[in-house]
Amino acid sequence: MMKRRWLLVSSSSFCFFLLVYSLFLGSKKPKVKPNFVFILTDDQDVALGGMTPLSRTRKHYSEHGVSFLNAFTAVPVCCPSRASILTGLYQHNHKVFNNSLDGNCYGNEWRNIQERQTFVTKLKNEGYVTFYAGKYMNQYGLAEGKGSEVPSGWDYWNGLIGNSVYYNYSLSVDGQIEEIGRAHV
């Protein structure tokens, strides 16, 4: 009986060792990193008419996309919600409390601490190439630097300066300011 139990433990240990070896040490092929696209939108709610000006987008998603009947968010305010998505932290931990600079929406504490610890900086450290286009944080580009800074972790950057508008806005394109008018309409 003792011999049988030892054999069972030895077999289990050997199988475990073989599994660990094959997963981590035995593979000579480099691991292929998956490509992915993360799309973040806001103000798409029915009550505020967020999709009204986006008729072609709405048509595309109604034909080829999916609609959610329920949605969940860590914080129902734009800038704190974006901070939660970027960091994986709740509001009391990332300390972005509202959409103002005083509320740390692209304030000093965000730029100097939390922004350097987003999922993007972790992806960059793992060798991913990153690209951003659109509204980042509501107060981006309105304080120091005026949009000349590219937030940590982004290889290619097209960040909206300030809050959302459809026409006559400014973009920071890799730290260079570009004025966008109505010509593209």
JSON list of C-alpha atoms in Angstrom, two decimals:
[
{"chain": "A", "resi": 1, "resn": "MET", "atom": "CA", "xyz": [0.00, 0.00, 0.00]},
{"chain": "A", "resi": 2, "resn": "MET", "atom": "CA", "xyz": [2.84, 2.38, 0.86]},
{"chain": "A", "resi": 3, "resn": "LYS", "atom": "CA", "xyz": [4.59, 1.60, -2.41]},
{"chain": "A", "resi": 4, "resn": "ARG", "atom": "CA", "xyz": [1.41, 2.27, -4.38]},
{"chain": "A", "resi": 5, "resn": "ARG", "atom": "CA", "xyz": [0.83, 5.65, -2.67]},
{"chain": "A", "resi": 6, "resn": "TRP", "atom": "CA", "xyz": [4.46, 6.69, -3.36]},
{"chain": "A", "resi": 7, "resn": "LEU", "atom": "CA", "xyz": [4.05, 5.67, -7.00]},
{"chain": "A", "resi": 8, "resn": "LEU", "atom": "CA", "xyz": [0.86, 7.75, -7.25]},
{"chain": "A", "resi": 9, "resn": "VAL", "atom": "CA", "xyz": [2.57, 10.81, -5.70]},
{"chain": "A", "resi": 10, "resn": "SER", "atom": "CA", "xyz": [5.61, 10.32, -7.94]},
{"chain": "A", "resi": 11, "resn": "SER", "atom": "CA", "xyz": [3.44, 10.02, -11.05]},
{"chain": "A", "resi": 12, "resn": "SER", "atom": "CA", "xyz": [1.48, 13.13, -10.12]},
{"chain": "A", "resi": 13, "resn": "SER", "atom": "CA", "xyz": [4.66, 15.08, -9.40]},
{"chain": "A", "resi": 14, "resn": "PHE", "atom": "CA", "xyz": [6.21, 13.98, -12.68]},
{"chain": "A", "resi": 15, "resn": "CYS", "atom": "CA", "xyz": [3.08, 14.97, -14.63]},
{"chain": "A", "resi": 16, "resn": "PHE", "atom": "CA", "xyz": [3.04, 18.37, -12.92]},
{"chain": "A", "resi": 17, "resn": "PHE", "atom": "CA", "xyz": [6.74, 18.88, -13.68]},
{"chain": "A", "resi": 18, "resn": "LEU", "atom": "CA", "xyz": [6.20, 17.86, -17.30]},
{"chain": "A", "resi": 19, "resn": "LEU", "atom": "CA", "xyz": [3.29, 20.29, -17.64]},
{"chain": "A", "resi": 20, "resn": "VAL", "atom": "CA", "xyz": [5.26, 23.20, -16.15]},
{"chain": "A", "resi": 21, "resn": "TYR", "atom": "CA", "xyz": [8.30, 22.37, -18.29]},
{"chain": "A", "resi": 22, "resn": "SER", "atom": "CA", "xyz": [6.29, 22.19, -21.50]},
{"chain": "A", "resi": 23, "resn": "LEU", "atom": "CA", "xyz": [4.41, 25.42, -20.79]},
{"chain": "A", "resi": 24, "resn": "PHE", "atom": "CA", "xyz": [7.30, 27.58, -19.66]},
{"chain": "A", "resi": 25, "resn": "LEU", "atom": "CA", "xyz": [10.63, 26.00, -20.46]},
{"chain": "A", "resi": 26, "resn": "GLY", "atom": "CA", "xyz": [10.19, 23.44, -23.19]},
{"chain": "A", "resi": 27, "resn": "SER", "atom": "CA", "xyz": [8.77, 25.73, -25.84]},
{"chain": "A", "resi": 28, "resn": "LYS", "atom": "CA", "xyz": [11.49, 27.04, -28.15]},
{"chain": "A", "resi": 29, "resn": "LYS", "atom": "CA", "xyz": [9.07, 28.95, -30.38]},
{"chain": "A", "resi": 30, "resn": "PRO", "atom": "CA", "xyz": [8.56, 32.62, -29.49]},
{"chain": "A", "resi": 31, "resn": "LYS", "atom": "CA", "xyz": [5.12, 33.34, -28.15]},
{"chain": "A", "resi": 32, "resn": "VAL", "atom": "CA", "xyz": [2.95, 35.20, -30.63]},
{"chain": "A", "resi": 33, "resn": "LYS", "atom": "CA", "xyz": [1.29, 38.20, -29.07]},
{"chain": "A", "resi": 34, "resn": "PRO", "atom": "CA", "xyz": [-2.29, 38.75, -30.15]},
{"chain": "A", "resi": 35, "resn": "ASN", "atom": "CA", "xyz": [-3.28, 41.99, -31.85]},
{"chain": "A", "resi": 36, "resn": "PHE", "atom": "CA", "xyz": [-6.36, 43.73, -30.53]},
{"chain": "A", "resi": 37, "resn": "VAL", "atom": "CA", "xyz": [-8.33, 46.92, -30.90]},
{"chain": "A", "resi": 38, "resn": "PHE", "atom": "CA", "xyz": [-9.99, 48.60, -27.93]},
{"chain": "A", "resi": 39, "resn": "ILE", "atom": "CA", "xyz": [-12.77, 51.07, -28.78]},
{"chain": "A", "resi": 40, "resn": "LEU", "atom": "CA", "xyz": [-14.04, 53.38, -26.06]},
{"chain": "A", "resi": 41, "resn": "THR", "atom": "CA", "xyz": [-16.98, 55.69, -26.61]},
{"chain": "A", "resi": 42, "resn": "ASP", "atom": "CA", "xyz": [-19.13, 57.72, -24.30]},
{"chain": "A", "resi": 43, "resn": "ASP", "atom": "CA", "xyz": [-22.31, 59.79, -24.43]},
{"chain": "A", "resi": 44, "resn": "GLN", "atom": "CA", "xyz": [-24.01, 57.17, -26.59]},
{"chain": "A", "resi": 45, "resn": "ASP", "atom": "CA", "xyz": [-27.06, 56.95, -24.37]},
{"chain": "A", "resi": 46, "resn": "VAL", "atom": "CA", "xyz": [-30.61, 57.15, -25.70]},
{"chain": "A", "resi": 47, "resn": "ALA", "atom": "CA", "xyz": [-31.87, 59.57, -23.02]},
{"chain": "A", "resi": 48, "resn": "LEU", "atom": "CA", "xyz": [-29.43, 62.34, -24.00]},
{"chain": "A", "resi": 49, "resn": "GLY", "atom": "CA", "xyz": [-29.62, 61.62, -27.74]},
{"chain": "A", "resi": 50, "resn": "GLY", "atom": "CA", "xyz": [-25.92, 60.80, -27.94]},
{"chain": "A", "resi": 51, "resn": "MET", "atom": "CA", "xyz": [-26.31, 58.86, -31.19]},
{"chain": "A", "resi": 52, "resn": "THR", "atom": "CA", "xyz": [-28.53, 61.45, -32.94]},
{"chain": "A", "resi": 53, "resn": "PRO", "atom": "CA", "xyz": [-25.69, 63.15, -34.87]},
{"chain": "A", "resi": 54, "resn": "LEU", "atom": "CA", "xyz": [-24.15, 59.76, -35.74]},
{"chain": "A", "resi": 55, "resn": "SER", "atom": "CA", "xyz": [-26.78, 58.39, -38.13]},
{"chain": "A", "resi": 56, "resn": "ARG", "atom": "CA", "xyz": [-24.35, 56.40, -40.31]},
{"chain": "A", "resi": 57, "resn": "THR", "atom": "CA", "xyz": [-22.62, 54.96, -37.26]},
{"chain": "A", "resi": 58, "resn": "ARG", "atom": "CA", "xyz": [-25.96, 54.01, -35.72]},
{"chain": "A", "resi": 59, "resn": "LYS", "atom": "CA", "xyz": [-27.04, 52.34, -38.98]},
{"chain": "A", "resi": 60, "resn": "HIS", "atom": "CA", "xyz": [-23.77, 50.38, -39.21]},
{"chain": "A", "resi": 61, "resn": "TYR", "atom": "CA", "xyz": [-23.95, 49.10, -35.65]},
{"chain": "A", "resi": 62, "resn": "SER", "atom": "CA", "xyz": [-27.63, 48.27, -35.83]},
{"chain": "A", "resi": 63, "resn": "GLU", "atom": "CA", "xyz": [-26.96, 46.12, -38.90]},
{"chain": "A", "resi": 64, "resn": "HIS", "atom": "CA", "xyz": [-23.56, 44.64, -37.96]},
{"chain": "A", "resi": 65, "resn": "GLY", "atom": "CA", "xyz": [-23.11, 45.27, -34.27]},
{"chain": "A", "resi": 66, "resn": "VAL", "atom": "CA", "xyz": [-24.68, 44.49, -30.95]},
{"chain": "A", "resi": 67, "resn": "SER", "atom": "CA", "xyz": [-26.84, 46.49, -28.55]},
{"chain": "A", "resi": 68, "resn": "PHE", "atom": "CA", "xyz": [-26.63, 46.07, -24.81]},
{"chain": "A", "resi": 69, "resn": "LEU", "atom": "CA", "xyz": [-29.76, 46.32, -22.71]},
{"chain": "A", "resi": 70, "resn": "ASN", "atom": "CA", "xyz": [-27.75, 46.70, -19.50]},
{"chain": "A", "resi": 71, "resn": "ALA", "atom": "CA", "xyz": [-24.41, 48.36, -18.94]},
{"chain": "A", "resi": 72, "resn": "PHE", "atom": "CA", "xyz": [-22.17, 48.80, -15.92]},
{"chain": "A", "resi": 73, "resn": "THR", "atom": "CA", "xyz": [-19.56, 51.39, -15.11]},
{"chain": "A", "resi": 74, "resn": "ALA", "atom": "CA", "xyz": [-17.23, 52.06, -12.21]},
{"chain": "A", "resi": 75, "resn": "VAL", "atom": "CA", "xyz": [-18.14, 55.78, -12.26]},
{"chain": "A", "resi": 76, "resn": "PRO", "atom": "CA", "xyz": [-20.96, 57.41, -14.30]},
{"chain": "A", "resi": 77, "resn": "VAL", "atom": "CA", "xyz": [-18.91, 60.56, -15.05]},
{"chain": "A", "resi": 78, "resn": "CYS", "atom": "CA", "xyz": [-16.72, 60.83, -18.14]},
{"chain": "A", "resi": 79, "resn": "CYS", "atom": "CA", "xyz": [-13.20, 61.60, -16.89]},
{"chain": "A", "resi": 80, "resn": "PRO", "atom": "CA", "xyz": [-13.30, 59.42, -13.75]},
{"chain": "A", "resi": 81, "resn": "SER", "atom": "CA", "xyz": [-14.75, 56.57, -15.82]},
{"chain": "A", "resi": 82, "resn": "ARG", "atom": "CA", "xyz": [-11.94, 56.87, -18.39]},
{"chain": "A", "resi": 83, "resn": "ALA", "atom": "CA", "xyz": [-9.40, 56.90, -15.56]},
{"chain": "A", "resi": 84, "resn": "SER", "atom": "CA", "xyz": [-10.92, 53.67, -14.19]},
{"chain": "A", "resi": 85, "resn": "ILE", "atom": "CA", "xyz": [-10.78, 52.04, -17.62]},
{"chain": "A", "resi": 86, "resn": "LEU", "atom": "CA", "xyz": [-7.17, 53.11, -18.22]},
{"chain": "A", "resi": 87, "resn": "THR", "atom": "CA", "xyz": [-5.89, 52.10, -14.77]},
{"chain": "A", "resi": 88, "resn": "GLY", "atom": "CA", "xyz": [-8.24, 49.32, -13.68]},
{"chain": "A", "resi": 89, "resn": "LEU", "atom": "CA", "xyz": [-8.72, 51.20, -10.41]},
{"chain": "A", "resi": 90, "resn": "TYR", "atom": "CA", "xyz": [-11.80, 52.51, -8.66]},
{"chain": "A", "resi": 91, "resn": "GLN", "atom": "CA", "xyz": [-12.22, 56.27, -8.34]},
{"chain": "A", "resi": 92, "resn": "HIS", "atom": "CA", "xyz": [-11.04, 56.47, -4.72]},
{"chain": "A", "resi": 93, "resn": "ASN", "atom": "CA", "xyz": [-7.74, 54.87, -5.82]},
{"chain": "A", "resi": 94, "resn": "HIS", "atom": "CA", "xyz": [-6.97, 56.82, -9.02]},
{"chain": "A", "resi": 95, "resn": "LYS", "atom": "CA", "xyz": [-8.28, 60.06, -7.46]},
{"chain": "A", "resi": 96, "resn": "VAL", "atom": "CA", "xyz": [-9.93, 61.50, -10.59]},
{"chain": "A", "resi": 97, "resn": "PHE", "atom": "CA", "xyz": [-13.12, 62.86, -9.04]},
{"chain": "A", "resi": 98, "resn": "ASN", "atom": "CA", "xyz": [-14.80, 64.89, -11.81]},
{"chain": "A", "resi": 99, "resn": "ASN", "atom": "CA", "xyz": [-14.26, 66.48, -15.23]},
{"chain": "A", "resi": 100, "resn": "SER", "atom": "CA", "xyz": [-12.28, 69.50, -13.97]},
{"chain": "A", "resi": 101, "resn": "LEU", "atom": "CA", "xyz": [-8.56, 70.08, -13.43]},
{"chain": "A", "resi": 102, "resn": "ASP", "atom": "CA", "xyz": [-9.29, 70.58, -9.72]},
{"chain": "A", "resi": 103, "resn": "GLY", "atom": "CA", "xyz": [-10.99, 67.18, -9.80]},
{"chain": "A", "resi": 104, "resn": "ASN", "atom": "CA", "xyz": [-7.72, 65.73, -11.22]},
{"chain": "A", "resi": 105, "resn": "CYS", "atom": "CA", "xyz": [-9.06, 65.27, -14.75]},
{"chain": "A", "resi": 106, "resn": "TYR", "atom": "CA", "xyz": [-5.63, 65.45, -16.38]},
{"chain": "A", "resi": 107, "resn": "GLY", "atom": "CA", "xyz": [-4.36, 67.20, -13.28]},
{"chain": "A", "resi": 108, "resn": "ASN", "atom": "CA", "xyz": [-0.82, 66.98, -11.92]},
{"chain": "A", "resi": 109, "resn": "GLU", "atom": "CA", "xyz": [-1.47, 63.87, -9.83]},
{"chain": "A", "resi": 110, "resn": "TRP", "atom": "CA", "xyz": [-2.99, 62.05, -12.82]},
{"chain": "A", "resi": 111, "resn": "ARG", "atom": "CA", "xyz": [-0.11, 62.98, -15.15]},
{"chain": "A", "resi": 112, "resn": "ASN", "atom": "CA", "xyz": [2.66, 62.27, -12.65]},
{"chain": "A", "resi": 113, "resn": "ILE", "atom": "CA", "xyz": [1.36, 59.09, -11.01]},
{"chain": "A", "resi": 114, "resn": "GLN", "atom": "CA", "xyz": [-1.65, 57.25, -12.44]},
{"chain": "A", "resi": 115, "resn": "GLU", "atom": "CA", "xyz": [-1.02, 57.96, -16.12]},
{"chain": "A", "resi": 116, "resn": "ARG", "atom": "CA", "xyz": [2.34, 56.21, -15.87]},
{"chain": "A", "resi": 117, "resn": "GLN", "atom": "CA", "xyz": [0.60, 53.06, -14.60]},
{"chain": "A", "resi": 118, "resn": "THR", "atom": "CA", "xyz": [-2.15, 52.58, -17.19]},
{"chain": "A", "resi": 119, "resn": "PHE", "atom": "CA", "xyz": [-2.70, 49.36, -19.10]},
{"chain": "A", "resi": 120, "resn": "VAL", "atom": "CA", "xyz": [-1.16, 51.15, -22.09]},
{"chain": "A", "resi": 121, "resn": "THR", "atom": "CA", "xyz": [2.20, 51.60, -20.37]},
{"chain": "A", "resi": 122, "resn": "LYS", "atom": "CA", "xyz": [2.14, 47.92, -19.46]},
{"chain": "A", "resi": 123, "resn": "LEU", "atom": "CA", "xyz": [1.39, 46.95, -23.08]},
{"chain": "A", "resi": 124, "resn": "LYS", "atom": "CA", "xyz": [4.19, 49.23, -24.26]},
{"chain": "A", "resi": 125, "resn": "ASN", "atom": "CA", "xyz": [6.59, 47.56, -21.82]},
{"chain": "A", "resi": 126, "resn": "GLU", "atom": "CA", "xyz": [5.61, 44.18, -23.32]},
{"chain": "A", "resi": 127, "resn": "GLY", "atom": "CA", "xyz": [6.56, 45.34, -26.81]},
{"chain": "A", "resi": 128, "resn": "TYR", "atom": "CA", "xyz": [3.19, 46.34, -28.20]},
{"chain": "A", "resi": 129, "resn": "VAL", "atom": "CA", "xyz": [2.85, 49.28, -30.58]},
{"chain": "A", "resi": 130, "resn": "THR", "atom": "CA", "xyz": [0.10, 51.59, -29.36]},
{"chain": "A", "resi": 131, "resn": "PHE", "atom": "CA", "xyz": [-2.13, 54.15, -31.11]},
{"chain": "A", "resi": 132, "resn": "TYR", "atom": "CA", "xyz": [-4.70, 56.55, -29.72]},
{"chain": "A", "resi": 133, "resn": "ALA", "atom": "CA", "xyz": [-7.27, 58.72, -31.49]},
{"chain": "A", "resi": 134, "resn": "GLY", "atom": "CA", "xyz": [-10.04, 60.78, -29.93]},
{"chain": "A", "resi": 135, "resn": "LYS", "atom": "CA", "xyz": [-10.94, 62.30, -26.59]},
{"chain": "A", "resi": 136, "resn": "TYR", "atom": "CA", "xyz": [-8.53, 61.24, -23.87]},
{"chain": "A", "resi": 137, "resn": "MET", "atom": "CA", "xyz": [-9.34, 63.13, -20.69]},
{"chain": "A", "resi": 138, "resn": "ASN", "atom": "CA", "xyz": [-11.68, 66.14, -20.74]},
{"chain": "A", "resi": 139, "resn": "GLN", "atom": "CA", "xyz": [-8.97, 68.57, -19.64]},
{"chain": "A", "resi": 140, "resn": "TYR", "atom": "CA", "xyz": [-6.15, 67.19, -21.82]},
{"chain": "A", "resi": 141, "resn": "GLY", "atom": "CA", "xyz": [-4.21, 70.02, -23.47]},
{"chain": "A", "resi": 142, "resn": "LEU", "atom": "CA", "xyz": [-5.90, 72.82, -21.55]},
{"chain": "A", "resi": 143, "resn": "ALA", "atom": "CA", "xyz": [-3.28, 73.13, -18.80]},
{"chain": "A", "resi": 144, "resn": "GLU", "atom": "CA", "xyz": [0.50, 72.99, -18.95]},
{"chain": "A", "resi": 145, "resn": "GLY", "atom": "CA", "xyz": [1.91, 72.00, -22.32]},
{"chain": "A", "resi": 146, "resn": "LYS", "atom": "CA", "xyz": [-1.28, 72.90, -24.23]},
{"chain": "A", "resi": 147, "resn": "GLY", "atom": "CA", "xyz": [-1.39, 69.53, -25.98]},
{"chain": "A", "resi": 148, "resn": "SER", "atom": "CA", "xyz": [2.31, 69.29, -26.82]},
{"chain": "A", "resi": 149, "resn": "GLU", "atom": "CA", "xyz": [2.78, 66.33, -24.46]},
{"chain": "A", "resi": 150, "resn": "VAL", "atom": "CA", "xyz": [1.98, 62.79, -25.51]},
{"chain": "A", "resi": 151, "resn": "PRO", "atom": "CA", "xyz": [0.76, 60.77, -22.52]},
{"chain": "A", "resi": 152, "resn": "SER", "atom": "CA", "xyz": [2.89, 57.85, -21.33]},
{"chain": "A", "resi": 153, "resn": "GLY", "atom": "CA", "xyz": [2.79, 54.66, -23.37]},
{"chain": "A", "resi": 154, "resn": "TRP", "atom": "CA", "xyz": [1.46, 55.91, -26.72]},
{"chain": "A", "resi": 155, "resn": "ASP", "atom": "CA", "xyz": [3.56, 55.44, -29.88]},
{"chain": "A", "resi": 156, "resn": "TYR", "atom": "CA", "xyz": [1.09, 57.23, -32.13]},
{"chain": "A", "resi": 157, "resn": "TRP", "atom": "CA", "xyz": [-1.12, 59.93, -30.68]},
{"chain": "A", "resi": 158, "resn": "ASN", "atom": "CA", "xyz": [-4.11, 61.88, -32.03]},
{"chain": "A", "resi": 159, "resn": "GLY", "atom": "CA", "xyz": [-5.64, 63.34, -28.88]},
{"chain": "A", "resi": 160, "resn": "LEU", "atom": "CA", "xyz": [-8.50, 65.81, -28.80]},
{"chain": "A", "resi": 161, "resn": "ILE", "atom": "CA", "xyz": [-7.59, 68.96, -26.92]},
{"chain": "A", "resi": 162, "resn": "GLY", "atom": "CA", "xyz": [-10.32, 69.70, -24.39]},
{"chain": "A", "resi": 163, "resn": "ASN", "atom": "CA", "xyz": [-13.79, 68.27, -24.52]},
{"chain": "A", "resi": 164, "resn": "SER", "atom": "CA", "xyz": [-15.85, 66.93, -27.44]},
{"chain": "A", "resi": 165, "resn": "VAL", "atom": "CA", "xyz": [-17.04, 69.10, -30.30]},
{"chain": "A", "resi": 166, "resn": "TYR", "atom": "CA", "xyz": [-17.90, 67.97, -33.81]},
{"chain": "A", "resi": 167, "resn": "TYR", "atom": "CA", "xyz": [-16.32, 70.89, -35.72]},
{"chain": "A", "resi": 168, "resn": "ASN", "atom": "CA", "xyz": [-13.60, 73.50, -35.24]},
{"chain": "A", "resi": 169, "resn": "TYR", "atom": "CA", "xyz": [-11.51, 71.60, -32.73]},
{"chain": "A", "resi": 170, "resn": "SER", "atom": "CA", "xyz": [-7.81, 71.06, -32.05]},
{"chain": "A", "resi": 171, "resn": "LEU", "atom": "CA", "xyz": [-5.90, 67.78, -32.09]},
{"chain": "A", "resi": 172, "resn": "SER", "atom": "CA", "xyz": [-2.52, 66.95, -30.71]},
{"chain": "A", "resi": 173, "resn": "VAL", "atom": "CA", "xyz": [-0.96, 64.78, -33.40]},
{"chain": "A", "resi": 174, "resn": "ASP", "atom": "CA", "xyz": [2.12, 63.24, -31.80]},
{"chain": "A", "resi": 175, "resn": "GLY", "atom": "CA", "xyz": [2.50, 66.46, -29.78]},
{"chain": "A", "resi": 176, "resn": "GLN", "atom": "CA", "xyz": [1.98, 68.87, -32.69]},
{"chain": "A", "resi": 177, "resn": "ILE", "atom": "CA", "xyz": [-1.22, 70.95, -32.62]},
{"chain": "A", "resi": 178, "resn": "GLU", "atom": "CA", "xyz": [-3.50, 70.74, -35.65]},
{"chain": "A", "resi": 179, "resn": "GLU", "atom": "CA", "xyz": [-6.63, 72.84, -36.04]},
{"chain": "A", "resi": 180, "resn": "ILE", "atom": "CA", "xyz": [-9.54, 70.93, -37.59]},
{"chain": "A", "resi": 181, "resn": "GLY", "atom": "CA", "xyz": [-12.34, 73.01, -39.12]},
{"chain": "A", "resi": 182, "resn": "ARG", "atom": "CA", "xyz": [-15.37, 72.03, -41.17]},
{"chain": "A", "resi": 183, "resn": "ALA", "atom": "CA", "xyz": [-13.53, 71.15, -44.38]},
{"chain": "A", "resi": 184, "resn": "HIS", "atom": "CA", "xyz": [-13.88, 67.40, -43.81]},
{"chain": "A", "resi": 185, "resn": "VAL", "atom": "CA", "xyz": [-17.68, 67.59, -43.59]}
]
